[in-house]
Amino acid sequence: MNDEYLEAFLAESMEHVDRLEEGCLTLEREGPRPDLLADMFRAAHTLKGMSATMGFSHLAQLTHRAEDLLGSLREQPGTIRERHVEVLLLAVDRMRARLQSIAAAAREPDAPDDDVLAALAEVLQSEEAAADVGETGAGALGGLASLARQAAAEGKVLCELRIRLVPDCVMPGVRLAMVYQTLKQMAALVAARPEEEAVMAGRVEATEAVAAVIVAQGEIDQVRHAVLDVTDVAACEVSTLRPPAEEKVGTSHQEPQGPGRDAAPSGAKGARSSSDLRREPTLRVSARKVDLLINTLSDLVITKTRLATLVSSSDDPALREAVERLDRLTSEIQDGLMELRMVPVEAVFHRYPRMMRDLERRLQREFDFVMTGLDTEMDRVVLEEMGEVVVHLLRNAADHGLEPPEVRESCGKPRRGTIRLSAYASGGHVYIEVADDGRGIDRRRVLDSAVEKGLITPEEGAEMPDESVYALLFRPGFSTAERVSDISGRGVGLDAVRDKVEALGGRIRVESAAGVGTTFIIELPLTLAILPALLVACCGQVFAIPTANVEEVRRMTEDDVRHVQDRPVLPDAAGIVPIVDLAERLGLEARRDGYPRTAVVCRDGRRRLALVVDHVLDELEIVNKPLGRYLQGVKEFAGATILGDGRVSLILDVRSIANTA
């Protein structure tokens, strides 16, 4: 199979699967709309055709059955229930799994999808049964439209009741007979599926039924509650059917369900609406091709810098003008390629609403999931690396941040909580925030756990500010969870979160208030490919320090230096800063004497250190190139770059140096 065709197929197919999943969540949250159902139907139809064309028969069959169900729901949007969304999401999961298998092996797995196909067939049959109610009514009294007009003429309404018995009902036929008898006592039963005659004759063992009744407007609730009072009835959903002239303003009557019945659907707020599901036309370019162009650009930048160095001593004005124009054009190309590398956070965030929906049901929590800043752009590499970090923080918020609904009510808070995922750019950085309005971090509980683990003494804990207390949560193996689950609470999470964030040149902090909630704030660089850096000289070699880590450059005299436990430190208004002689740290030469010295004060998160260098050379943008597999164990350096004169300059890893300072 042609790899290029397969790559294009997988990319477009994943988009259609994402559209289907987003549509399901919107359908569950906002209810059926013609444009939403039409968009979902088109996505399934297109995916079916593409799969068949590529020869992936199992995927084509699966999408065909999903398309059949969506087509039926388009014709009868008023019949959509939670079980339809559940089955469609089940099909979407299987579609995504098949596409991932195809991407890994370049072929479709042979295992069939009998379980998902059976689930789709079951709900599709229920839709056909609902349609049969209309056909039954049409044969008896001239159709539902006529019945609706007849009811309106009598000052009554035509209602459709969808009844479901408990799954383990022992005598479903008897229970349905009791339901039909109850309906006939309180209203006019004009149509039913299963048919009334078959139910009363004992020939039916179904656990679901659809009935049409004519009832007085003010007695709808009474009829519904009477049905719910019948033994083993789990749910009774009522929809009011209007005459054709009133269909545009027809209403649906649906009471909240109690325990054991269908829960009201909830989902993620801030997700794209159905109108946003139609993506703008795009030119698909693989990330590999963009990376190749960026590598070529980095060589061009290096060559340009080298040429500018050579021309600086020339008196030829035309040559100088040509180099200046080359510099402008290179900068424009660089900006354009960086924009290609930048992607909106929505590219990763779009998968979180489904995850949070499933967590809400699994944890028996009630919350709204809100996403903002989806159009915020950041480096694709950074964004992909942050995907699992955000997953952990969201799970932590749902599992430990929010209280159970009953606890929230007892505290005077709304039963439904809120978990918010936000992204925004500011000052050359991108910020990602995960916030909840839950119980907040219990300071005393954190300190007790830290003392028990021997991390601090009780006396130290009593004097620690909140920021330092919250920092304990990022210690390896630290956890205050009372139980260990497969969602969170195993003590292996927040330290990994911090390590990942700091490895990307970012930082993370926590804000919390008891009874109000907790917010994790992550600060990240916009891009890792080309970054501004400070060039410093040390023992004849040139090193680069990312300016994101540089706080200040200062001349350090002997009077400025103090000693703590025989180690030199530099006091300032913010505290004391450990002094690290870069030459000694890198083994270039022994400790040097003599003042004044040049010190570059660097910051890594809350830690600071003063790097002693010979002098500062320049500040410019550099191309960050990885060291390669054989040098990955060298902790002092984060990468390398090539300078304008052709020399290689190593990029210092301030975090690694700070760990030993």
XYZ file of C-alpha atoms in Angstrom:
661
model
C 0.000 0.000 0.000
C 1.297 3.479 -0.851
C 2.552 5.033 2.403
C 1.600 8.529 1.280
C -1.999 7.490 0.576
C -2.190 5.658 3.894
C -0.841 8.666 5.779
C -3.434 10.939 4.165
C -6.215 8.428 4.866
C -5.281 8.127 8.551
C -5.022 11.887 9.044
C -8.414 12.604 7.464
C -10.083 9.599 9.100
C -8.953 10.674 12.557
C -10.540 14.073 11.891
C -13.856 12.431 11.053
C -13.681 10.264 14.180
C -12.957 13.383 16.264
C -15.979 15.100 14.668
C -18.170 12.146 15.586
C -16.950 12.139 19.181
C -17.376 15.889 19.559
C -20.818 15.606 18.015
C -21.825 12.903 20.508
C -20.757 15.082 23.436
C -22.598 18.099 22.010
C -25.661 15.940 21.384
C -25.608 14.744 24.980
C -25.062 18.239 26.342
C -27.330 20.359 24.140
C -29.802 17.904 22.658
C -30.532 17.141 18.984
C -30.285 19.817 16.315
C -30.660 19.181 12.587
C -27.292 20.742 11.702
C -25.487 18.697 14.374
C -27.011 15.377 13.308
C -26.393 16.192 9.647
C -22.727 16.932 10.353
C -22.302 13.659 12.267
C -24.039 11.747 9.490
C -21.705 13.270 6.875
C -18.650 12.381 8.961
C -19.751 8.732 9.241
C -20.719 8.578 5.558
C -17.376 9.991 4.398
C -15.393 7.705 6.685
C -17.356 4.706 5.413
C -16.569 5.545 1.811
C -12.874 6.185 2.477
C -12.536 2.921 4.417
C -14.175 0.920 1.658
C -11.949 2.556 -0.960
C -8.815 1.651 1.019
C -10.014 -1.938 1.432
C -10.582 -1.792 5.206
C -13.804 -3.805 5.208
C -14.284 -4.125 8.972
C -13.967 -0.367 9.482
C -16.307 0.260 6.550
C -18.936 -2.081 8.022
C -18.652 -0.467 11.450
C -19.068 3.065 10.099
C -21.914 1.892 7.860
C -23.904 0.685 10.879
C -23.175 3.918 12.757
C -24.341 5.829 9.684
C -27.594 3.813 9.669
C -28.271 4.752 13.289
C -27.478 8.423 12.691
C -29.767 8.416 9.658
C -32.593 7.033 11.779
C -31.962 9.635 14.500
C -32.042 12.428 11.895
C -35.527 11.332 10.892
C -36.734 11.039 14.507
C -34.625 13.441 16.651
C -37.225 13.405 19.395
C -36.459 9.745 20.130
C -32.794 10.338 21.039
C -31.912 9.080 24.518
C -28.740 8.633 26.522
C -28.303 5.030 25.388
C -27.952 6.231 21.782
C -25.022 8.446 22.726
C -23.422 5.629 24.730
C -23.572 3.229 21.794
C -22.305 5.831 19.329
C -19.356 6.602 21.611
C -18.670 2.883 21.854
C -18.518 2.759 18.054
C -16.278 5.827 17.934
C -13.833 4.193 20.364
C -13.663 1.111 18.181
C -13.138 3.217 15.042
C -10.242 5.032 16.695
C -8.729 1.747 17.896
C -8.917 0.322 14.364
C -7.257 3.406 12.879
C -4.464 3.206 15.463
C -3.921 -0.463 14.604
C -3.812 0.367 10.895
C -1.275 3.138 11.579
C 0.941 0.725 13.533
C 0.829 -2.252 11.150
C -0.287 -0.729 7.807
C -3.071 -3.316 7.704
C -6.472 -3.819 9.289
C -6.833 -6.325 12.167
C -8.877 -9.396 11.247
C -10.877 -9.485 14.509
C -14.533 -8.517 13.837
C -16.530 -5.940 15.795
C -19.460 -8.195 16.668
C -20.039 -6.644 20.109
C -20.273 -3.062 18.809
C -22.278 -4.081 15.756
C -24.752 -5.904 18.015
C -25.135 -2.835 20.227
C -25.734 -0.619 17.192
C -28.274 -3.103 15.801
C -30.127 -3.231 19.117
C -30.663 0.525 19.405
C -31.462 0.753 15.694
C -34.214 -1.824 16.172
C -35.609 0.219 19.046
C -35.737 3.222 16.708
C -37.623 1.167 14.159
C -40.020 0.044 16.894
C -40.620 3.679 17.785
C -41.379 4.417 14.148
C -43.837 1.526 14.145
C -45.849 3.328 16.828
C -46.560 6.031 14.287
C -47.506 3.432 11.693
C -49.840 1.686 14.182
C -51.534 4.953 14.990
C -51.890 5.782 11.316
C -53.655 2.495 10.623
C -56.085 2.922 13.503
C -56.971 6.609 13.573
C -55.500 8.191 10.477
C -51.868 8.883 11.622
C -50.158 10.776 14.445
C -50.632 14.118 12.733
C -54.380 13.533 12.669
C -54.292 12.359 16.288
C -52.400 15.482 17.333
C -54.971 17.706 15.581
C -57.803 15.708 17.138
C -56.286 16.094 20.610
C -55.796 19.843 20.105
C -59.442 20.208 18.998
C -60.510 18.571 22.259
C -58.257 20.826 24.336
C -55.851 17.933 25.017
C -52.397 16.863 23.846
C -50.892 13.803 22.210
C -47.964 12.411 24.196
C -45.391 9.736 23.482
C -44.217 7.689 26.464
C -41.018 5.653 26.350
C -41.109 3.112 29.175
C -38.204 1.008 30.386
C -38.285 -1.749 32.994
C -35.414 -2.650 35.313
C -32.921 -4.978 33.556
C -33.504 -7.896 35.941
C -37.312 -7.760 35.777
C -38.662 -11.284 36.442
C -42.014 -10.949 34.627
C -41.648 -8.187 32.032
C -44.778 -9.165 30.113
C -46.910 -8.870 33.242
C -45.352 -5.503 34.152
C -46.024 -4.074 30.687
C -49.619 -5.299 30.890
C -49.951 -3.409 34.193
C -48.485 -0.291 32.546
C -50.924 -0.450 29.626
C -53.831 -0.993 32.029
C -52.729 2.073 34.037
C -52.547 4.197 30.889
C -56.031 3.127 29.775
C -57.442 4.131 33.161
C -55.969 7.657 33.023
C -55.823 8.504 29.300
C -56.745 7.334 25.822
C -54.196 4.729 24.685
C -54.183 5.181 20.893
C -51.054 3.248 19.858
C -48.409 1.063 21.434
C -45.364 -1.004 20.616
C -45.311 -3.887 21.573
C -48.966 -4.028 20.624
C -51.489 -4.029 23.458
C -53.186 -7.227 22.278
C -49.916 -9.209 22.290
C -48.959 -7.890 25.734
C -52.325 -8.677 27.264
C -52.238 -12.181 25.741
C -48.904 -12.897 27.432
C -46.950 -13.249 24.193
C -44.434 -10.477 24.960
C -41.373 -10.513 27.258
C -39.879 -7.131 26.255
C -38.445 -4.724 28.837
C -39.118 -1.583 26.770
C -42.254 -0.101 25.268
C -43.435 3.001 23.430
C -47.001 4.243 23.798
C -49.040 7.143 22.416
C -51.824 8.573 24.589
C -54.216 11.520 24.431
C -54.414 13.247 27.794
C -55.481 16.554 29.297
C -52.687 19.145 29.374
C -52.607 19.376 33.152
C -52.542 15.611 33.691
C -49.271 14.750 31.920
C -47.260 14.598 35.160
C -49.935 12.498 36.853
C -49.868 9.941 34.032
C -46.097 9.750 34.130
C -45.909 9.308 37.905
C -48.635 6.662 37.772
C -46.531 4.662 35.297
C -43.439 5.059 37.489
C -45.410 3.693 40.423
C -45.869 0.369 38.633
C -43.505 -2.243 40.058
C -40.188 -2.695 38.164
C -40.607 0.412 35.984
C -37.197 2.099 35.827
C -37.945 5.102 33.614
C -40.770 6.851 31.807
C -39.848 9.658 29.401
C -42.660 11.827 28.039
C -42.594 13.915 24.853
C -45.463 16.136 23.717
C -46.312 15.798 19.994
C -47.757 18.943 18.401
C -49.890 19.280 15.259
C -47.860 19.994 12.064
C -48.624 23.710 12.188
C -47.061 23.909 15.643
C -44.072 21.623 15.058
C -41.634 24.488 14.857
C -42.461 25.525 18.388
C -43.107 22.063 19.814
C -41.798 21.323 23.306
C -40.437 18.294 25.032
C -41.412 17.447 28.583
C -38.788 15.506 30.506
C -38.732 15.280 34.272
C -35.518 14.768 36.236
C -34.848 11.110 36.914
C -34.373 9.581 40.315
C -31.834 7.020 41.455
C -31.738 3.930 39.281
C -33.127 5.786 36.289
C -31.391 7.570 33.430
C -29.219 10.353 34.749
C -29.520 13.701 33.050
C -26.738 13.950 30.486
C -23.926 16.319 31.204
C -20.750 17.145 29.374
C -18.030 19.668 28.745
C -18.770 23.341 28.431
C -16.458 25.437 26.331
C -16.151 22.721 23.700
C -16.878 23.644 20.112
C -20.467 23.966 19.044
C -21.817 21.984 16.130
C -21.237 24.901 13.796
C -17.573 24.770 14.756
C -17.355 21.074 13.873
C -16.902 22.002 10.226
C -13.195 22.652 9.983
C -11.719 25.133 7.589
C -9.985 23.626 4.533
C -6.360 22.871 5.355
C -3.243 21.718 3.548
C -2.030 18.570 5.292
C 1.724 18.560 5.803
C 3.388 15.917 7.958
C 5.254 17.107 11.041
C 8.358 15.338 9.730
C 8.466 17.579 6.649
C 8.113 20.716 8.766
C 10.948 19.551 11.030
C 13.160 18.953 7.984
C 12.491 22.493 6.795
C 13.302 23.877 10.233
C 16.595 21.980 10.261
C 17.403 23.451 6.847
C 16.424 26.877 8.147
C 18.778 26.474 11.102
C 21.663 25.877 8.685
C 20.573 28.943 6.716
C 20.550 31.057 9.902
C 24.037 29.824 10.760
C 25.307 30.587 7.261
C 23.683 34.024 7.327
C 25.344 34.831 10.656
C 28.693 33.626 9.315
C 28.288 35.760 6.192
C 27.397 38.815 8.270
C 30.569 38.303 10.295
C 32.717 38.182 7.148
C 31.032 41.203 5.578
C 31.350 43.320 8.728
C 34.928 44.179 7.732
C 34.001 45.018 4.125
C 33.619 48.549 2.769
C 31.429 47.454 -0.163
C 27.983 49.088 0.384
C 26.262 46.821 -2.173
C 27.537 43.734 -0.366
C 26.363 45.087 2.980
C 22.922 45.860 1.524
C 22.640 42.338 0.107
C 23.487 40.806 3.480
C 20.941 43.023 5.235
C 18.268 41.942 2.750
C 19.245 38.304 3.269
C 18.865 38.860 7.005
C 15.325 40.260 6.570
C 14.259 37.456 4.242
C 15.676 34.798 6.577
C 13.777 36.330 9.484
C 10.531 36.247 7.484
C 11.087 32.594 6.560
C 11.899 31.822 10.166
C 8.709 33.486 11.400
C 6.648 31.619 8.789
C 8.103 28.220 9.658
C 7.680 28.863 13.359
C 4.005 29.555 12.696
C 3.775 26.191 10.924
C 5.320 24.544 13.957
C 2.911 26.368 16.258
C -0.465 24.688 16.686
C -3.534 25.676 18.727
C -3.831 23.868 22.046
C -7.186 22.586 20.813
C -5.214 20.004 18.813
C -4.599 18.161 22.101
C -7.339 19.565 24.335
C -10.147 18.253 22.113
C -9.773 14.757 23.600
C -10.326 15.858 27.194
C -14.132 16.436 27.190
C -14.743 12.756 26.489
C -12.313 11.722 29.217
C -13.964 14.048 31.741
C -17.431 12.829 30.779
C -16.382 9.242 31.495
C -14.676 10.262 34.758
C -17.833 12.017 35.935
C -19.805 8.804 35.618
C -17.071 6.532 36.920
C -16.356 8.607 40.031
C -20.043 9.439 40.599
C -19.211 13.136 40.659
C -21.253 15.954 39.167
C -19.327 18.743 37.464
C -19.138 20.994 34.434
C -15.907 20.832 32.452
C -15.036 24.213 30.940
C -12.264 24.868 28.418
C -11.096 28.353 27.417
C -8.328 29.699 25.196
C -8.515 26.832 22.707
C -7.029 29.027 19.955
C -3.863 29.728 22.000
C -0.874 28.534 19.974
C 2.309 26.865 21.184
C 5.104 24.693 19.866
C 3.813 21.337 18.648
C 6.573 19.437 20.452
C 5.884 21.192 23.749
C 2.132 20.687 23.391
C 2.426 16.969 22.687
C 4.761 16.500 25.653
C 2.241 18.275 27.884
C -0.680 16.041 26.894
C -0.212 13.434 29.643
C 0.668 16.103 32.197
C -2.711 17.775 31.705
C -4.436 14.370 31.830
C -2.941 13.707 35.272
C -3.934 17.125 36.626
C -7.505 16.783 35.318
C -7.884 13.323 36.849
C -6.487 14.628 40.115
C -9.008 17.484 40.085
C -11.940 15.123 39.485
C -10.825 12.433 41.937
C -9.392 14.511 44.801
C -10.160 18.156 44.083
C -13.958 17.987 43.929
C -16.097 16.769 46.797
C -18.931 14.261 46.263
C -22.240 16.005 45.426
C -23.751 15.264 48.848
C -20.725 16.755 50.634
C -20.883 19.899 48.495
C -24.556 20.355 49.359
C -23.875 19.896 53.067
C -21.233 22.648 52.837
C -23.667 25.046 51.155
C -22.010 24.737 47.743
C -23.756 23.912 44.439
C -24.167 20.197 43.921
C -22.391 20.462 40.565
C -18.780 21.509 40.675
C -16.634 23.051 37.958
C -13.297 21.954 36.542
C -11.707 24.527 34.267
C -8.885 24.034 31.743
C -7.488 27.324 30.439
C -4.673 28.336 28.109
C -3.340 31.806 27.337
C -0.140 33.470 26.125
C 1.687 36.274 27.885
C 5.190 37.703 27.711
C 6.707 35.096 25.419
C 5.271 32.214 27.423
C 2.179 30.030 27.314
C 0.242 29.338 30.496
C -1.953 26.298 31.112
C -4.200 26.273 34.166
C -6.194 23.409 35.671
C -8.595 24.705 38.315
C -11.417 23.246 40.396
C -13.874 24.734 42.884
C -13.509 21.840 45.290
C -12.272 21.411 48.833
C -8.840 22.960 48.335
C -5.566 21.591 49.709
C -5.627 20.690 53.392
C -2.435 22.285 54.722
C -2.482 20.316 57.965
C -2.955 17.029 56.167
C -0.025 17.727 53.848
C 2.242 18.644 56.755
C 1.223 15.572 58.771
C 2.029 13.339 55.823
C 5.381 15.077 55.260
C 6.331 14.704 58.938
C 5.299 11.053 58.904
C 7.544 10.439 55.869
C 10.463 12.234 57.535
C 10.601 15.018 54.961
C 10.301 17.805 57.538
C 10.097 18.240 61.283
C 6.937 19.493 63.036
C 8.776 22.706 63.924
C 9.727 23.339 60.292
C 6.176 22.672 59.165
C 4.712 25.204 61.590
C 6.792 27.996 60.033
C 6.451 27.024 56.378
C 4.488 29.396 54.113
C 1.683 27.927 52.017
C 3.827 27.970 48.861
C 6.433 25.733 50.498
C 3.741 23.423 51.857
C 2.222 22.984 48.406
C 5.713 22.308 46.993
C 5.820 19.166 49.163
C 3.165 17.654 46.896
C 5.797 17.432 44.153
C 8.175 15.289 46.205
C 8.702 11.781 44.737
C 6.253 9.283 46.223
C 4.372 11.935 48.214
C 0.599 11.472 48.495
C -2.170 12.366 50.933
C -4.724 10.060 49.308
C -6.554 7.741 51.674
C -7.064 5.179 48.940
C -5.104 4.005 45.921
C -7.058 3.868 42.681
C -6.312 3.401 39.015
C -7.221 7.059 38.490
C -4.942 8.850 40.976
C -3.596 8.639 44.488
C -0.646 6.326 43.897
C 1.998 8.909 44.805
C 3.754 8.694 41.434
C 2.170 11.628 39.677
C 2.957 15.192 40.656
C 6.720 14.672 40.828
C 6.597 13.318 37.262
C 4.438 16.311 36.284
C 7.030 18.718 37.676
C 9.931 16.892 36.026
C 8.226 16.954 32.638
C 7.360 20.657 32.895
C 10.857 21.650 33.998
C 12.467 19.458 31.332
C 10.617 21.602 28.774
C 12.013 24.765 30.292
C 8.829 25.579 32.201
C 7.708 25.813 35.791
C 4.618 24.845 37.774
C 3.056 26.348 40.868
C -0.064 25.783 42.972
C -2.647 28.179 44.373
C -5.285 26.918 46.776
C -7.809 28.082 49.344
C -9.612 25.797 51.777
C -13.205 25.237 50.702
C -12.741 27.358 47.564
C -10.618 25.253 45.241
C -7.176 24.580 43.779
C -5.392 25.834 40.663
C -2.280 24.342 39.058
C -0.522 26.935 36.865
C 2.020 25.775 34.270
C 4.297 28.270 32.513
C 5.937 27.057 29.286
C 8.109 28.546 26.525
C 6.386 29.244 23.224
C 8.870 27.136 21.275
C 11.953 24.984 21.822
C 13.311 25.055 18.262
C 14.742 28.590 18.179
C 15.259 30.395 21.468
C 16.938 33.600 22.645
C 20.127 32.967 24.559
C 22.957 34.796 26.324
C 26.427 33.853 25.042
C 29.146 33.752 27.701
C 32.841 32.986 27.521
C 34.604 30.701 29.967
C 38.206 29.492 29.639
C 38.249 30.221 25.930
C 34.991 28.389 25.218
C 31.579 29.846 24.410
C 28.430 28.618 26.151
C 24.779 29.605 25.675
C 22.354 30.241 28.536
C 18.619 30.477 27.594
C 17.464 33.990 28.469
C 14.342 32.466 30.020
C 16.642 31.330 32.848
C 18.622 34.587 33.119
C 17.605 37.010 35.859
C 20.465 39.516 35.742
C 24.163 40.013 34.924
C 26.273 41.749 37.551
C 29.840 42.548 38.450
C 30.692 40.766 41.667
C 33.297 42.191 44.046
C 34.956 40.430 46.961
C 32.836 42.444 49.412
C 29.668 41.068 47.777
C 30.507 37.472 48.626
C 29.515 35.759 51.866
C 30.057 32.185 53.032
C 27.483 29.760 54.389
C 28.865 26.419 55.620
C 32.140 27.252 53.830
C 30.353 27.733 50.510
C 30.273 31.127 48.714
C 26.910 32.831 48.330
C 25.719 36.126 46.927
C 23.204 37.956 49.152
C 20.569 40.181 47.591
C 17.118 41.519 48.407
C 15.442 38.191 47.529
C 17.715 36.037 49.699
C 21.035 34.296 49.231
C 22.188 32.918 45.883
C 24.695 30.029 45.701
C 27.766 30.895 43.624
C 28.896 28.325 41.041
C 32.174 28.803 39.190
C 31.327 27.515 35.705
C 34.949 26.640 34.908
C 35.252 24.562 38.063
C 31.800 22.991 37.590
C 32.668 21.828 34.068
C 36.200 20.747 34.986
C 37.867 23.334 32.748
C 40.288 24.545 35.438
C 40.618 24.873 39.204
C 38.959 27.577 41.302
C 40.103 31.033 40.286
C 40.928 33.966 42.542
C 40.722 37.667 41.927
C 37.892 40.175 41.684
C 35.768 41.643 40.221
C 34.080 38.757 38.469
C 31.172 38.519 36.070
C 28.199 36.627 37.504
C 25.101 35.606 35.592
C 22.259 35.184 38.099
C 19.994 32.392 36.819
C 16.652 31.080 37.992
C 15.111 27.626 37.668
C 11.661 27.705 39.191
C 12.164 28.941 42.760
C 15.873 28.073 42.783
C 18.536 30.643 41.938
C 22.275 30.452 41.361
C 25.043 32.777 40.230
C 27.222 31.363 37.442
C 30.722 32.895 37.413
C 32.014 33.373 33.823
C 34.850 35.269 32.199
C 32.598 37.717 30.404
C 29.335 38.074 28.488
C 29.627 38.112 24.697
C 26.221 38.705 23.133
C 22.503 37.984 23.197
C 20.939 36.436 20.102
C 18.540 33.804 18.860
C 20.067 30.357 18.530
C 18.921 27.115 16.950
C 18.580 24.411 19.595
C 19.921 21.115 18.254
C 19.732 17.930 20.360
C 23.003 16.373 21.469
C 22.104 12.957 20.102
C 21.746 9.530 21.616
C 25.361 9.128 22.774
C 25.467 12.384 24.756
C 22.019 12.276 26.354
C 23.566 11.311 29.689
C 25.550 14.566 29.928
C 23.371 16.410 32.410
C 25.008 19.841 32.307
C 23.949 20.559 28.723
C 20.480 20.817 27.163
C 21.632 20.929 23.552
C 24.020 22.638 21.176
C 24.044 25.371 18.549
C 26.385 26.527 15.805
C 27.615 30.120 15.977
C 28.176 32.508 13.112
C 31.903 31.777 13.007
C 31.195 28.032 12.653
C 32.058 27.079 16.220
C 29.810 24.778 18.230
C 28.417 26.228 21.460
C 26.867 24.023 24.122
C 23.607 25.177 25.724
C 23.745 25.012 29.515
C 21.026 23.135 31.406
C 20.454 25.521 34.316
C 18.124 23.092 36.052
C 20.737 20.339 36.171
C 23.428 22.693 37.440
C 21.043 24.086 40.066
C 20.361 20.574 41.359
C 23.963 20.310 42.542
C 24.460 23.934 43.574
